[in-house]
Structures are given as structure tokens and as C-alpha cells.
Short mmCIF file of C-alpha atoms in Angstrom, two decimals:
data_model
loop_
_atom_site.label_atom_id
_atom_site.label_comp_id
_atom_site.label_asym_id
_atom_site.label_seq_id
_atom_site.Cartn_x
_atom_site.Cartn_y
_atom_site.Cartn_z
CA MET A 1297 -39.47 -19.92 51.94
CA SER A 1298 -37.46 -21.03 49.51
CA LEU A 1299 -38.71 -21.75 45.85
CA ARG A 1300 -37.39 -22.53 42.77
CA ILE A 1301 -39.16 -23.15 39.47
CA THR A 1302 -38.92 -25.46 36.99
CA PRO A 1303 -39.28 -24.99 32.94
CA LEU A 1304 -39.94 -28.98 31.41
CA THR A 1305 -39.98 -30.34 28.58
CA ASP A 1306 -44.04 -31.16 28.07
CA HIS A 1307 -44.63 -33.27 24.70
CA ALA A 1308 -48.64 -32.62 25.09
CA HIS A 1309 -48.98 -30.43 21.93
CA GLY A 1310 -51.57 -30.60 19.79
CA ALA A 1311 -52.06 -30.18 16.20
CA HIS A 1312 -53.09 -26.44 16.43
CA SER A 1313 -51.37 -25.52 20.90
CA ARG A 1314 -48.40 -26.26 22.31
CA ARG A 1315 -48.11 -26.22 26.09
CA LEU A 1316 -45.38 -24.98 28.48
CA ALA A 1317 -45.02 -26.26 31.48
CA TRP A 1318 -43.72 -25.34 35.14
CA LEU A 1319 -41.94 -27.33 38.10
CA ALA A 1320 -42.17 -25.38 41.91
CA SER A 1321 -39.73 -26.73 44.25
CA ASP A 1322 -38.57 -26.10 47.97
CA ALA A 1323 -36.01 -26.51 49.41
CA ASP A 1324 -35.24 -30.06 49.52
CA SER A 1325 -36.25 -30.23 46.16
CA ILE A 1326 -39.55 -31.53 47.39
CA PRO A 1327 -42.14 -30.73 44.06
CA VAL A 1328 -45.15 -29.16 45.66
CA GLY A 1329 -46.81 -27.16 42.66
CA THR A 1330 -47.29 -27.07 38.79
CA ALA A 1331 -48.65 -24.77 36.20
CA PHE A 1332 -48.88 -25.66 32.23
CA LEU A 1333 -50.14 -22.95 29.70
CA ARG A 1334 -51.28 -23.48 26.65
CA LEU A 1335 -50.48 -21.68 23.72
CA PHE A 1336 -53.19 -21.98 20.86
CA ASP A 1337 -53.27 -21.02 17.08
CA GLY A 1338 -55.86 -20.25 14.63
CA GLY A 1339 -58.58 -17.75 15.54
CA GLN A 1340 -57.22 -18.14 18.97
CA GLN A 1341 -53.18 -17.01 18.68
CA HIS A 1342 -54.62 -14.19 21.29
CA LEU A 1343 -55.47 -16.56 23.77
CA ALA A 1344 -53.33 -18.42 26.64
CA GLU A 1345 -54.82 -20.95 28.32
CA LEU A 1346 -53.65 -21.40 32.52
CA THR A 1347 -53.69 -24.35 34.67
CA LEU A 1348 -52.39 -24.40 38.53
CA HIS A 1349 -52.25 -26.22 41.34
CA VAL A 1350 -50.38 -27.00 44.33
CA HIS A 1351 -50.70 -29.29 46.98
CA PRO A 1352 -52.99 -28.53 49.80
CA VAL A 1353 -50.26 -28.00 51.85
CA GLU A 1354 -48.24 -25.65 50.43
CA ARG A 1355 -50.46 -23.23 49.89
CA ARG A 1356 -50.55 -19.77 51.13
CA LYS A 1357 -47.26 -19.43 51.04
CA GLY A 1358 -46.40 -17.69 47.19
CA VAL A 1359 -45.78 -20.81 45.58
CA GLY A 1360 -49.09 -20.54 43.71
CA SER A 1361 -48.05 -16.53 42.86
CA GLN A 1362 -45.15 -17.33 41.81
CA LEU A 1363 -45.33 -20.14 39.32
CA LEU A 1364 -48.74 -17.40 38.44
CA ASP A 1365 -46.35 -14.88 37.97
CA THR A 1366 -44.24 -17.43 35.92
CA ALA A 1367 -46.61 -18.56 33.60
CA VAL A 1368 -48.38 -14.43 32.50
CA ALA A 1369 -44.69 -13.49 31.44
CA ALA A 1370 -44.62 -16.69 29.66
CA ALA A 1371 -47.96 -15.10 27.90
CA ARG A 1372 -46.43 -11.98 27.87
CA ASP A 1373 -43.66 -13.03 25.33
CA ASN A 1374 -45.76 -15.18 22.93
CA ALA A 1375 -47.81 -12.24 22.18
CA ARG A 1376 -50.89 -13.52 23.96
CA ARG A 1377 -53.10 -11.14 25.21
CA CYS A 1378 -55.56 -12.32 28.29
CA VAL A 1379 -55.20 -15.70 29.81
CA SER A 1380 -58.08 -17.84 30.78
CA ALA A 1381 -58.31 -19.87 33.44
CA GLN A 1382 -61.25 -22.38 35.69
CA ALA A 1383 -62.45 -23.11 39.39
CA GLU A 1384 -64.38 -24.99 40.68
CA ALA A 1385 -67.40 -22.72 42.48
CA GLY A 1386 -66.27 -22.41 46.44
CA SER A 1387 -62.79 -24.00 45.30
CA PRO A 1388 -59.40 -22.26 46.64
CA GLY A 1389 -58.29 -21.60 43.12
CA ASP A 1390 -62.03 -19.73 42.70
CA HIS A 1391 -60.62 -17.09 45.68
CA PHE A 1392 -56.71 -17.22 44.17
CA LEU A 1393 -57.92 -15.98 40.71
CA PRO A 1394 -59.91 -12.93 41.39
CA ALA A 1395 -56.60 -12.49 44.02
CA HIS A 1396 -54.54 -12.07 41.78
CA GLY A 1397 -56.66 -9.97 38.78
CA PHE A 1398 -58.49 -12.35 36.94
CA ARG A 1399 -62.25 -11.69 36.30
CA LYS A 1400 -64.43 -13.96 36.26
CA VAL A 1401 -66.54 -14.48 32.37
CA LEU A 1402 -68.52 -17.03 32.61
CA THR A 1403 -70.38 -19.37 34.46
CA LEU A 1404 -70.38 -23.03 33.67
CA ARG A 1405 -72.83 -25.29 34.94
CA PHE A 1406 -71.70 -28.94 35.09
CA ALA A 1407 -74.56 -32.10 35.17
CA ARG A 1408 -74.63 -35.79 34.64
CA LEU A 1409 -76.99 -38.41 33.03
CA SER A 1410 -77.21 -41.93 35.12
CA LEU A 1411 -76.88 -44.62 32.16
CA ALA A 1412 -78.41 -46.85 34.84
CA GLY A 1413 -81.71 -44.80 34.82
CA VAL A 1414 -82.02 -44.23 31.77
CA ASP A 1415 -86.00 -44.57 30.07
CA ALA A 1416 -84.97 -46.32 26.90
CA VAL A 1417 -88.52 -46.00 25.36
CA ALA A 1418 -88.99 -42.18 26.19
CA LEU A 1419 -85.68 -41.99 24.17
CA ALA A 1420 -87.11 -44.16 22.02
CA GLU A 1421 -90.02 -41.85 21.41
CA ILE A 1422 -87.86 -38.88 20.45
CA ILE A 1423 -85.33 -40.93 18.13
CA GLU A 1424 -88.38 -42.07 15.95
CA ARG A 1425 -90.05 -38.72 15.72
CA PRO A 1426 -89.61 -37.47 12.14
CA HIS A 1427 -88.13 -34.84 11.00
CA PRO A 1428 -88.89 -33.73 7.70
CA GLY A 1429 -86.24 -33.00 5.63
CA TYR A 1430 -83.01 -34.49 8.05
CA ARG A 1431 -81.86 -37.63 8.45
CA LEU A 1432 -80.01 -38.87 11.56
CA ALA A 1433 -76.01 -40.32 10.37
CA SER A 1434 -73.09 -41.46 12.62
CA TRP A 1435 -69.35 -42.84 12.94
CA GLN A 1436 -66.66 -43.52 16.06
CA GLY A 1437 -63.47 -42.45 15.79
CA THR A 1438 -62.09 -39.92 12.32
CA VAL A 1439 -64.88 -38.44 10.47
CA PRO A 1440 -66.02 -40.28 7.09
CA ASP A 1441 -63.56 -39.11 3.61
CA ASP A 1442 -67.36 -38.84 2.27
CA LEU A 1443 -68.14 -35.98 4.76
CA ALA A 1444 -65.32 -34.74 6.45
CA ARG A 1445 -66.18 -31.72 3.99
CA THR A 1446 -69.69 -31.00 4.63
CA PHE A 1447 -68.30 -31.94 8.69
CA ALA A 1448 -65.87 -29.15 8.96
CA ALA A 1449 -68.23 -26.75 6.98
CA SER A 1450 -70.39 -27.46 10.17
CA ARG A 1451 -68.00 -26.48 13.12
CA ARG A 1452 -68.97 -22.96 12.67
CA ALA A 1453 -72.08 -23.91 14.74
CA MET A 1454 -70.05 -23.48 18.09
CA ASP A 1455 -69.16 -19.76 16.36
CA ASP A 1456 -71.58 -18.16 18.04
CA MET A 1457 -72.57 -20.04 21.41
CA PRO A 1458 -72.79 -17.68 24.27
CA MET A 1459 -69.57 -17.15 25.92
CA ASP A 1460 -70.27 -13.99 28.00
CA ASP A 1461 -66.70 -12.07 28.55
CA THR A 1462 -65.25 -14.69 26.90
CA ASP A 1463 -62.08 -13.35 24.50
CA HIS A 1464 -62.81 -16.83 23.05
CA GLY A 1465 -62.26 -16.30 19.04
CA ILE A 1466 -63.25 -18.29 16.48
CA VAL A 1467 -61.68 -21.38 16.11
CA ILE A 1468 -60.63 -22.07 11.97
CA TRP A 1469 -62.06 -25.26 11.17
CA ASP A 1470 -61.09 -27.59 7.76
CA VAL A 1471 -61.01 -30.65 7.49
CA ASP A 1472 -57.18 -31.56 8.36
CA ARG A 1473 -58.02 -29.95 12.22
CA VAL A 1474 -61.23 -32.55 12.12
CA ARG A 1475 -59.27 -34.96 11.66
CA ALA A 1476 -56.06 -34.06 13.77
CA ALA A 1477 -59.22 -33.37 16.65
CA ALA A 1478 -60.23 -37.22 16.51
CA LYS A 1479 -56.66 -38.78 16.52
CA ALA A 1480 -56.08 -36.78 19.25
CA VAL A 1481 -58.29 -38.51 21.19
CA GLU A 1482 -57.73 -41.90 20.36
CA ASP A 1483 -54.02 -41.62 20.46
CA ARG A 1484 -54.87 -40.85 24.41
CA GLY A 1485 -56.69 -44.54 24.74
CA ASP A 1486 -60.57 -42.70 24.68
CA GLN A 1487 -63.61 -43.35 21.58
CA LEU A 1488 -65.42 -40.34 19.60
CA HIS A 1489 -68.49 -40.87 19.11
CA THR A 1490 -70.42 -38.06 16.45
CA VAL A 1491 -73.79 -38.51 15.72
CA VAL A 1492 -74.77 -35.83 12.74
CA ALA A 1493 -78.02 -34.52 11.65
CA ILE A 1494 -77.95 -34.23 7.24
CA ASP A 1495 -80.01 -32.05 5.45
CA THR A 1496 -81.51 -34.36 2.84
CA SER A 1497 -81.75 -31.53 0.02
CA ASP A 1498 -78.22 -31.66 -0.43
CA ASP A 1499 -76.34 -34.20 1.97
CA SER A 1500 -74.51 -31.35 4.42
CA ILE A 1501 -74.53 -31.76 8.08
CA ALA A 1502 -77.09 -29.77 10.02
CA GLY A 1503 -75.92 -29.73 12.95
CA PHE A 1504 -73.97 -32.24 15.11
CA THR A 1505 -73.24 -33.61 19.07
CA GLU A 1506 -69.94 -35.42 19.98
CA LEU A 1507 -69.42 -37.56 22.96
CA VAL A 1508 -65.33 -39.25 23.89
CA VAL A 1509 -65.92 -42.37 25.88
CA PRO A 1510 -63.10 -43.69 28.41
CA GLY A 1511 -61.71 -46.65 26.08
CA SER A 1512 -61.99 -48.80 28.57
CA GLY A 1513 -65.75 -48.43 28.43
CA THR A 1514 -65.99 -47.62 32.09
CA GLY A 1515 -66.40 -44.73 34.72
CA ASP A 1516 -67.66 -41.63 32.68
CA GLY A 1517 -68.66 -40.39 28.97
CA GLN A 1518 -68.12 -36.57 28.19
CA HIS A 1519 -69.97 -34.56 26.05
CA TYR A 1520 -67.70 -32.63 23.52
CA GLY A 1521 -70.23 -29.89 22.11
CA THR A 1522 -74.31 -29.99 20.47
CA GLY A 1523 -74.50 -27.43 17.91
CA VAL A 1524 -76.82 -26.97 15.03
CA LEU A 1525 -75.84 -24.34 12.29
CA PRO A 1526 -78.65 -21.42 12.36
CA GLU A 1527 -79.95 -21.76 9.12
CA HIS A 1528 -81.06 -25.13 10.66
CA ARG A 1529 -82.68 -24.32 13.94
CA GLY A 1530 -86.27 -24.77 14.77
CA HIS A 1531 -86.14 -27.80 13.82
CA GLY A 1532 -85.38 -30.17 17.06
CA LEU A 1533 -82.22 -30.79 16.25
CA GLY A 1534 -80.35 -30.38 19.04
CA ARG A 1535 -82.45 -32.84 20.96
CA TRP A 1536 -82.41 -35.18 18.47
CA MET A 1537 -78.94 -35.89 18.36
CA LYS A 1538 -78.49 -36.26 21.39
CA ALA A 1539 -81.02 -38.50 22.78
CA GLU A 1540 -79.67 -40.96 19.80
CA SER A 1541 -76.22 -40.32 21.26
CA ILE A 1542 -77.26 -41.18 24.57
CA ARG A 1543 -78.70 -44.16 22.97
CA GLN A 1544 -76.28 -45.03 21.53
CA ALA A 1545 -73.60 -45.09 24.64
CA HIS A 1546 -76.68 -47.36 26.14
CA GLY A 1547 -76.03 -49.99 23.73
CA ARG A 1548 -72.74 -50.06 23.44
CA TYR A 1549 -70.95 -49.54 26.83
CA PRO A 1550 -73.10 -51.74 29.41
CA GLU A 1551 -70.31 -51.06 31.97
CA LEU A 1552 -70.21 -47.04 31.03
CA GLY A 1553 -71.58 -45.53 34.40
CA GLY A 1554 -72.83 -42.33 33.19
CA LEU A 1555 -72.84 -39.08 30.57
CA LEU A 1556 -70.99 -35.71 31.33
CA THR A 1557 -72.41 -32.32 30.21
CA ASP A 1558 -71.10 -29.25 30.66
CA THR A 1559 -73.19 -25.80 29.56
CA ALA A 1560 -73.05 -22.14 29.77
CA ASP A 1561 -75.17 -20.51 32.03
CA SER A 1562 -76.40 -18.53 29.53
CA ASN A 1563 -76.85 -20.61 27.11
CA THR A 1564 -80.52 -22.04 28.38
CA HIS A 1565 -81.72 -23.62 25.62
CA MET A 1566 -79.08 -25.97 25.57
CA ARG A 1567 -79.40 -26.40 28.76
CA HIS A 1568 -83.16 -27.40 29.20
CA ILE A 1569 -82.15 -29.79 26.44
CA SER A 1570 -80.60 -31.59 28.87
CA ASP A 1571 -82.93 -30.81 31.85
CA GLY A 1572 -85.36 -32.67 29.43
CA LEU A 1573 -83.08 -35.11 29.14
CA GLY A 1574 -83.23 -36.34 32.38
CA TYR A 1575 -79.81 -34.99 33.33
CA VAL A 1576 -78.88 -34.29 36.96
CA PRO A 1577 -77.47 -30.96 37.93
CA THR A 1578 -73.43 -31.28 40.04
CA HIS A 1579 -71.23 -28.69 39.90
CA THR A 1580 -69.84 -25.23 38.95
CA THR A 1581 -67.32 -24.06 37.38
CA LEU A 1582 -65.92 -20.29 36.92
CA GLN A 1583 -63.75 -19.17 34.22
CA TYR A 1584 -61.50 -16.41 34.60
CA GLN A 1585 -59.14 -14.15 32.66
CA LEU A 1586 -56.65 -12.45 32.85
CA ASP A 1587 -56.78 -9.38 30.19
CA LEU A 1588 -52.84 -8.76 29.42
#
């Protein structure tokens, strides 16, 4: 197949990453595939994240292989040591990636909570149960100034989350980064909701959970992360915060269909929390990694 790979100008840059893009076209200049390569900085400047799509009709003709070769070459040129990519279990990508040298490093289990079936009474019981020494707080959008420093510090709660064999690195968070992340959600028209557990002894944030809701208030919301600092674990804060996040979504967005969450298969604690709150498994995605 005669194929042309054209670099594209991609404006989807973040405050802490940039993205390269390519378009594959056939001899008639008809687009047949795309590849995007996100290059991270900070504690992840060793990593590149690949998203590759080939039109179903054009698969098994070498399009994906040429796009992959182009993206991998760019990753090497940018001094990356590994490229990661995800594929749904059993999908064409799940067969393509290992055939091109990628190894499976992580299994992600996806689950969904239907808001129409939420038991408001059961949620209230979880939320109202006393958690001595802690209180809940929440906000929409960017973190309030008076909580910004302690919220940024609480992000290290995710540093030891189960990532199996993934060369994930440690993301370095500061106030500027948490604000930039919130702005990125706002700029694309979605709404970021955060619930935190606060240690009443010093008003520091002990844990957080984030939920992103489509700007239309319809469809499904997506949980972005739930973490509790190691020194505050064992008090049921994760379940408490997530229950409050569900309660708020259920009350504020009457047309929202459900909430989606993804959890590493090895993260049995968080999966147990989601199961107990009524989330139902939907599908499995595999994360692959190519070591350069």
C-alpha cells in the first residue's frame, strides 16, 4: 500500500506535557490512520504515551506499523526510555501491540455506577457515619486558595498506587500544577468536582477524590482519582469521600446517566470500595509498554 505519513500541528499541549501527531494517507490522499504521542515532563520525562488508530477497512495493510515506527522514532529523538499504550482486552490493538514488541504491564478494570439506581439512604448512612478527627469539604473547579498548598501536598497519596510493571514514574505536584490541571478540564468544557477529607487537628488534607462531569451534565461522569495519604489510611476515608462525590453528582446533575471508574486489577482495596458502592464491571483495558 502506498502510504504517506504527514506530521500535524497539534495544539493539545498541557502545562506539563506536549503532543506530537501524524496523519497516514493513501495514494489518493484519503486519511487512513492517525498517531498521537504525548511527551510528559517532570517526574515522567522518561515516558511517551501513544494513541494510534487505523480505519477498520485499512487494517492489516501496514498502516499501523508505519505510524508506530514514526512515533517510536520520535520518542527516541526526545530521549524517552519507554512508550506506553492501552488497548481494550480482545480488541485489534490488544493483538497489534504485543506483535510489535510491547509487553503487558497493567490490567485496568472498568466499572460503572448507574445514578438512576443509587440508594440515597445507604449513601447518607455512609456519609453521616462519624469519622473522628476528620471532616469533609468540597469544591468545583480550581482549588480554593486557602486549601491550595495542602491539596498539592496531598497528591503524593497517589505515589504508591498499584501500577504493577508500569514504568510510570512519580508525578511532582505543586500548586501551579493542580491549578493547571483544573484549568485544562475547564478549557475543554467539562466540570471538575473534588471532595477532600480534612484532618481537623491541623486543617490539612488527608485524602481526595476527583470527578469530571461533561459540561452538558448528560452522559457519564468519570472518576479521575481517589487517594488517601499513608499516615491517614485505615479510617475508611476513601469510601467516605467517594460516597459524598456520588451524592453530589446524583443531586446536582439529574440528567447524568452514571459514573465511570477504572482501577488497577491489583488494587484490591479500591476495587472493594467501588464494588461496595454499587459499581458494576463493564470491560477490561490492558496497558502495554515498549522499552526503548
